PDB file of C-alpha atoms in Angstrom:
ATOM      1  CA  MET A   1      20.676 -32.729  28.234  1.00 42.00           C
ATOM      2  CA  THR A   2      18.681 -30.744  30.839  1.00 43.00           C
ATOM      3  CA  GLY A   3      20.996 -28.755  33.070  1.00 59.00           C
ATOM      4  CA  SER A   4      23.911 -28.971  30.648  1.00 89.00           C
ATOM      5  CA  ARG A   5      25.454 -25.854  29.143  1.00 93.00           C
ATOM      6  CA  LEU A   6      26.458 -25.215  25.552  1.00 95.00           C
ATOM      7  CA  ARG A   7      29.165 -22.917  24.306  1.00 95.00           C
ATOM      8  CA  SER A   8      28.225 -20.357  21.638  1.00 94.00           C
ATOM      9  CA  GLY A   9      29.498 -22.465  18.744  1.00 95.00           C
ATOM     10  CA  GLN A  10      27.749 -25.591  19.963  1.00 96.00           C
ATOM     11  CA  LEU A  11      24.476 -23.726  20.435  1.00 96.00           C
ATOM     12  CA  ALA A  12      24.711 -22.016  17.067  1.00 96.00           C
ATOM     13  CA  ASP A  13      25.390 -25.333  15.305  1.00 96.00           C
ATOM     14  CA  ALA A  14      22.585 -27.131  17.135  1.00 95.00           C
ATOM     15  CA  ALA A  15      20.059 -24.389  16.341  1.00 95.00           C
ATOM     16  CA  GLY A  16      21.200 -23.757  12.770  1.00 94.00           C
ATOM     17  CA  VAL A  17      22.222 -20.115  13.296  1.00 95.00           C
ATOM     18  CA  ASN A  18      25.550 -18.330  13.489  1.00 94.00           C
ATOM     19  CA  GLN A  19      27.227 -16.948  16.588  1.00 94.00           C
ATOM     20  CA  GLN A  20      26.583 -13.347  15.532  1.00 95.00           C
ATOM     21  CA  THR A  21      22.859 -14.167  15.587  1.00 95.00           C
ATOM     22  CA  LEU A  22      23.168 -15.245  19.218  1.00 95.00           C
ATOM     23  CA  ARG A  23      24.788 -11.964  20.215  1.00 94.00           C
ATOM     24  CA  TYR A  24      22.261  -9.979  18.185  1.00 96.00           C
ATOM     25  CA  TYR A  25      19.343 -11.775  19.850  1.00 96.00           C
ATOM     26  CA  GLU A  26      20.920 -11.050  23.238  1.00 94.00           C
ATOM     27  CA  ARG A  27      21.139  -7.327  22.404  1.00 94.00           C
ATOM     28  CA  ARG A  28      17.499  -7.404  21.255  1.00 94.00           C
ATOM     29  CA  GLY A  29      16.438  -9.086  24.500  1.00 92.00           C
ATOM     30  CA  LEU A  30      15.254 -12.288  22.839  1.00 95.00           C
ATOM     31  CA  LEU A  31      17.920 -14.312  24.632  1.00 94.00           C
ATOM     32  CA  GLU A  32      19.043 -13.788  28.192  1.00 92.00           C
ATOM     33  CA  SER A  33      22.701 -13.028  28.733  1.00 91.00           C
ATOM     34  CA  PRO A  34      24.455 -16.348  29.215  1.00 93.00           C
ATOM     35  CA  GLN A  35      26.595 -17.413  32.103  1.00 93.00           C
ATOM     36  CA  ARG A  36      30.346 -17.362  31.556  1.00 93.00           C
ATOM     37  CA  SER A  37      32.865 -20.103  32.071  1.00 91.00           C
ATOM     38  CA  PRO A  38      35.969 -19.379  34.152  1.00 92.00           C
ATOM     39  CA  GLY A  39      37.732 -18.853  30.810  1.00 92.00           C
ATOM     40  CA  GLY A  40      35.125 -16.285  29.696  1.00 91.00           C
ATOM     41  CA  HIS A  41      33.228 -18.501  27.237  1.00 92.00           C
ATOM     42  CA  ARG A  42      29.490 -17.944  26.964  1.00 93.00           C
ATOM     43  CA  LEU A  43      27.538 -20.880  28.348  1.00 95.00           C
ATOM     44  CA  TYR A  44      23.879 -21.241  27.369  1.00 96.00           C
ATOM     45  CA  PRO A  45      21.292 -23.609  28.838  1.00 95.00           C
ATOM     46  CA  ALA A  46      20.575 -26.509  26.456  1.00 94.00           C
ATOM     47  CA  GLU A  47      16.924 -25.369  26.287  1.00 94.00           C
ATOM     48  CA  THR A  48      18.103 -22.307  24.350  1.00 96.00           C
ATOM     49  CA  VAL A  49      18.248 -24.512  21.236  1.00 96.00           C
ATOM     50  CA  THR A  50      14.458 -24.831  21.363  1.00 95.00           C
ATOM     51  CA  LEU A  51      14.030 -21.099  21.955  1.00 96.00           C
ATOM     52  CA  LEU A  52      16.206 -20.291  18.921  1.00 96.00           C
ATOM     53  CA  ARG A  53      14.228 -22.708  16.763  1.00 96.00           C
ATOM     54  CA  VAL A  54      10.996 -21.050  17.922  1.00 94.00           C
ATOM     55  CA  ILE A  55      12.376 -17.606  17.036  1.00 96.00           C
ATOM     56  CA  LYS A  56      13.541 -18.699  13.577  1.00 96.00           C
ATOM     57  CA  THR A  57      10.258 -20.493  12.870  1.00 94.00           C
ATOM     58  CA  ALA A  58       8.235 -17.441  13.910  1.00 93.00           C
ATOM     59  CA  GLN A  59      10.363 -15.309  11.566  1.00 94.00           C
ATOM     60  CA  ARG A  60       9.726 -17.743   8.700  1.00 93.00           C
ATOM     61  CA  LEU A  61       6.014 -17.407   9.446  1.00 91.00           C
ATOM     62  CA  GLY A  62       6.312 -13.679   8.855  1.00 91.00           C
ATOM     63  CA  PHE A  63       6.664 -12.333  12.389  1.00 93.00           C
ATOM     64  CA  THR A  64       9.183  -9.535  12.894  1.00 94.00           C
ATOM     65  CA  LEU A  65      11.707  -9.794  15.697  1.00 95.00           C
ATOM     66  CA  ASP A  66       9.726  -7.190  17.640  1.00 94.00           C
ATOM     67  CA  GLU A  67       6.604  -9.334  17.257  1.00 93.00           C
ATOM     68  CA  VAL A  68       8.568 -12.451  18.239  1.00 93.00           C
ATOM     69  CA  GLY A  69       9.773 -10.633  21.357  1.00 93.00           C
ATOM     70  CA  ASP A  70       6.188  -9.701  22.221  1.00 90.00           C
ATOM     71  CA  LEU A  71       5.059 -13.301  21.735  1.00 89.00           C
ATOM     72  CA  LEU A  72       7.877 -14.584  23.930  1.00 89.00           C
ATOM     73  CA  ASP A  73       7.057 -12.018  26.619  1.00 85.00           C
ATOM     74  CA  ALA A  74       3.386 -12.978  26.444  1.00 80.00           C
ATOM     75  CA  GLY A  75       4.314 -16.621  26.903  1.00 76.00           C
ATOM     76  CA  ARG A  76       6.478 -15.795  29.910  1.00 73.00           C
ATOM     77  CA  HIS A  77       3.612 -13.800  31.469  1.00 64.00           C
ATOM     78  CA  ARG A  78       1.141 -16.603  30.829  1.00 62.00           C
ATOM     79  CA  HIS A  79       3.443 -19.030  32.599  1.00 56.00           C
ATOM     80  CA  ARG A  80       3.319 -16.705  35.617  1.00 55.00           C
ATOM     81  CA  GLY A  81      -0.473 -16.890  35.698  1.00 54.00           C
ATOM     82  CA  ARG A  82      -1.206 -13.919  33.429  1.00 49.00           C
ATOM     83  CA  SER A  83      -2.695 -14.046  29.954  1.00 51.00           C
ATOM     84  CA  ASP A  84      -2.429 -10.519  28.573  1.00 49.00           C
ATOM     85  CA  ALA A  85      -1.597 -11.527  25.003  1.00 52.00           C
ATOM     86  CA  ASP A  86      -3.160 -14.188  22.862  1.00 75.00           C
ATOM     87  CA  LEU A  87      -1.082 -16.138  20.355  1.00 80.00           C
ATOM     88  CA  GLN A  88      -4.244 -17.086  18.488  1.00 84.00           C
ATOM     89  CA  ALA A  89      -5.206 -13.438  17.945  1.00 87.00           C
ATOM     90  CA  ARG A  90      -1.694 -12.516  16.831  1.00 88.00           C
ATOM     91  CA  ALA A  91      -1.594 -15.482  14.478  1.00 89.00           C
ATOM     92  CA  ARG A  92      -4.927 -14.427  12.963  1.00 91.00           C
ATOM     93  CA  GLU A  93      -3.622 -10.873  12.469  1.00 92.00           C
ATOM     94  CA  LYS A  94      -0.465 -12.208  10.825  1.00 93.00           C
ATOM     95  CA  LEU A  95      -2.559 -14.473   8.617  1.00 94.00           C
ATOM     96  CA  VAL A  96      -4.576 -11.481   7.382  1.00 95.00           C
ATOM     97  CA  GLU A  97      -1.331  -9.639   6.658  1.00 93.00           C
ATOM     98  CA  ILE A  98       0.130 -12.631   4.789  1.00 94.00           C
ATOM     99  CA  GLU A  99      -3.065 -13.088   2.778  1.00 95.00           C
ATOM    100  CA  GLN A 100      -2.878  -9.387   1.800  1.00 94.00           C
ATOM    101  CA  ARG A 101       0.736  -9.848   0.678  1.00 94.00           C
ATOM    102  CA  LEU A 102      -0.241 -12.938  -1.311  1.00 95.00           C
ATOM    103  CA  ALA A 103      -3.044 -11.011  -3.002  1.00 94.00           C
ATOM    104  CA  ASP A 104      -0.597  -8.201  -3.803  1.00 92.00           C
ATOM    105  CA  LEU A 105       1.940 -10.647  -5.208  1.00 93.00           C
ATOM    106  CA  THR A 106      -0.762 -12.388  -7.240  1.00 94.00           C
ATOM    107  CA  PHE A 107      -1.741  -9.021  -8.720  1.00 90.00           C
ATOM    108  CA  ILE A 108       1.887  -8.241  -9.538  1.00 88.00           C
ATOM    109  CA  ARG A 109       2.408 -11.686 -11.095  1.00 92.00           C
ATOM    110  CA  ASP A 110      -0.736 -11.405 -13.215  1.00 90.00           C
ATOM    111  CA  THR A 111       0.163  -7.881 -14.338  1.00 86.00           C
ATOM    112  CA  LEU A 112       3.650  -8.952 -15.349  1.00 87.00           C
ATOM    113  CA  ARG A 113       2.253 -11.928 -17.255  1.00 90.00           C
ATOM    114  CA  ASP A 114      -0.163  -9.580 -19.044  1.00 87.00           C
ATOM    115  CA  ALA A 115       2.703  -7.223 -19.899  1.00 85.00           C
ATOM    116  CA  ILE A 116       4.706 -10.107 -21.332  1.00 87.00           C
ATOM    117  CA  SER A 117       1.700 -11.361 -23.318  1.00 86.00           C
ATOM    118  CA  ALA A 118       0.991  -7.839 -24.610  1.00 83.00           C
ATOM    119  CA  GLY A 119       4.561  -7.595 -25.819  1.00 83.00           C
ATOM    120  CA  CYS A 120       5.380  -4.498 -23.761  1.00 81.00           C
ATOM    121  CA  ASP A 121       8.978  -3.607 -24.595  1.00 85.00           C
ATOM    122  CA  ASP A 122       8.954   0.087 -23.728  1.00 85.00           C
ATOM    123  CA  LEU A 123       7.205   1.536 -20.687  1.00 83.00           C
ATOM    124  CA  VAL A 124       6.410   4.897 -22.285  1.00 84.00           C
ATOM    125  CA  THR A 125       5.003   3.328 -25.460  1.00 82.00           C
ATOM    126  CA  CYS A 126       3.054   0.782 -23.442  1.00 81.00           C
ATOM    127  CA  ALA A 127       1.606   3.456 -21.137  1.00 80.00           C
ATOM    128  CA  ALA A 128       0.275   5.371 -24.149  1.00 81.00           C
ATOM    129  CA  SER A 129      -1.530   2.302 -25.462  1.00 79.00           C
ATOM    130  CA  PRO A 130      -5.156   1.686 -24.395  1.00 78.00           C
ATOM    131  CA  ARG A 131      -4.301  -2.040 -24.279  1.00 78.00           C
ATOM    132  CA  CYS A 132      -1.494  -1.525 -21.778  1.00 82.00           C
ATOM    133  CA  PRO A 133      -1.922  -4.020 -18.913  1.00 83.00           C
ATOM    134  CA  LEU A 134       0.286  -2.074 -16.507  1.00 80.00           C
ATOM    135  CA  PRO A 135      -1.534  -0.110 -13.772  1.00 77.00           C
ATOM    136  CA  PHE A 136      -0.040   3.310 -14.589  1.00 71.00           C
ATOM    137  CA  ALA A 137      -3.385   5.105 -14.185  1.00 63.00           C
ATOM    138  CA  GLU A 138      -4.097   3.427 -10.833  1.00 70.00           C
ATOM    139  CA  LEU A 139      -0.679   4.351  -9.486  1.00 62.00           C
ATOM    140  CA  ALA A 140      -1.165   7.953 -10.629  1.00 61.00           C
ATOM    141  CA  GLU A 141      -4.546   8.045  -8.829  1.00 66.00           C
ATOM    142  CA  GLN A 142      -2.926   6.805  -5.640  1.00 62.00           C
ATOM    143  CA  ARG A 143      -0.164   9.406  -5.910  1.00 62.00           C
ATOM    144  CA  GLN A 144      -2.765  12.184  -6.252  1.00 69.00           C
ATOM    145  CA  ARG A 145      -4.612  10.912  -3.157  1.00 67.00           C
ATOM    146  CA  SER A 146      -1.457  10.939  -1.048  1.00 57.00           C
ATOM    147  CA  PRO A 147       1.387  13.033  -2.405  1.00 55.00           C
ATOM    148  CA  ALA A 148       3.522  12.455   0.698  1.00 51.00           C
ATOM    149  CA  THR A 149       3.981   8.731   0.110  1.00 44.00           C
ATOM    150  CA  GLY A 150       2.898   8.516  -3.473  1.00 42.00           C
ATOM    151  CA  TYR A 151       0.877   5.400  -2.759  1.00 40.00           C
ATOM    152  CA  GLY A 152      -2.270   6.297  -0.846  1.00 40.00           C
ATOM    153  CA  THR A 153      -2.379   4.783   2.611  1.00 40.00           C
ATOM    154  CA  SER A 154      -0.335   1.757   1.607  1.00 44.00           C
ATOM    155  CA  SER A 155       2.824   1.207  -0.355  1.00 45.00           C
ATOM    156  CA  ARG A 156       1.263  -1.854  -1.944  1.00 45.00           C
ATOM    157  CA  LEU A 157      -0.245  -2.099  -5.370  1.00 46.00           C
ATOM    158  CA  PRO A 158      -4.034  -2.238  -5.596  1.00 45.00           C
ATOM    159  CA  LEU A 159      -5.583  -5.663  -5.296  1.00 42.00           C
ATOM    160  CA  ALA A 160      -7.878  -5.484  -8.288  1.00 43.00           C
ATOM    161  CA  ARG A 161      -7.550  -3.752 -11.595  1.00 43.00           C
ATOM    162  CA  ARG A 162      -9.972  -1.034 -12.498  1.00 38.00           C
ATOM    163  CA  ARG A 163     -10.202  -0.909 -16.292  1.00 37.00           C
TER     164      ARG A 163
END
């Protein structure tokens, strides 16, 4: 299939995306503008299927499209003899970010389970109870520390409860 060209629909089907995604990725600079057939149809190199799969996989791994673009640019530079960005370092950074999100989600899950177990039916009544498992006091502390955002330096819930 090397050297062959795919029309937009063929490429989209092969890569598991829609045609609007192709045009969006072109506007974002993730895909190069394709050649055109004499009839005006977009014609993409067959290798673009792999590139699209790489982009979608990177997104599923938590990378933003901006980060994916940076990774793709870094790869292009490395292939030209330069190595100014390191996939390993970026993957480690993303892993730290994902682990933070997992910790936040674990905290949220555990808090909601505690609220269900405590029988919390009314937020105001629950907040007034010393047995309330919801982190109202912690959120109020964060709001006092940073009134602009209301959540300290992060919009995430605290990782550990302070009772």
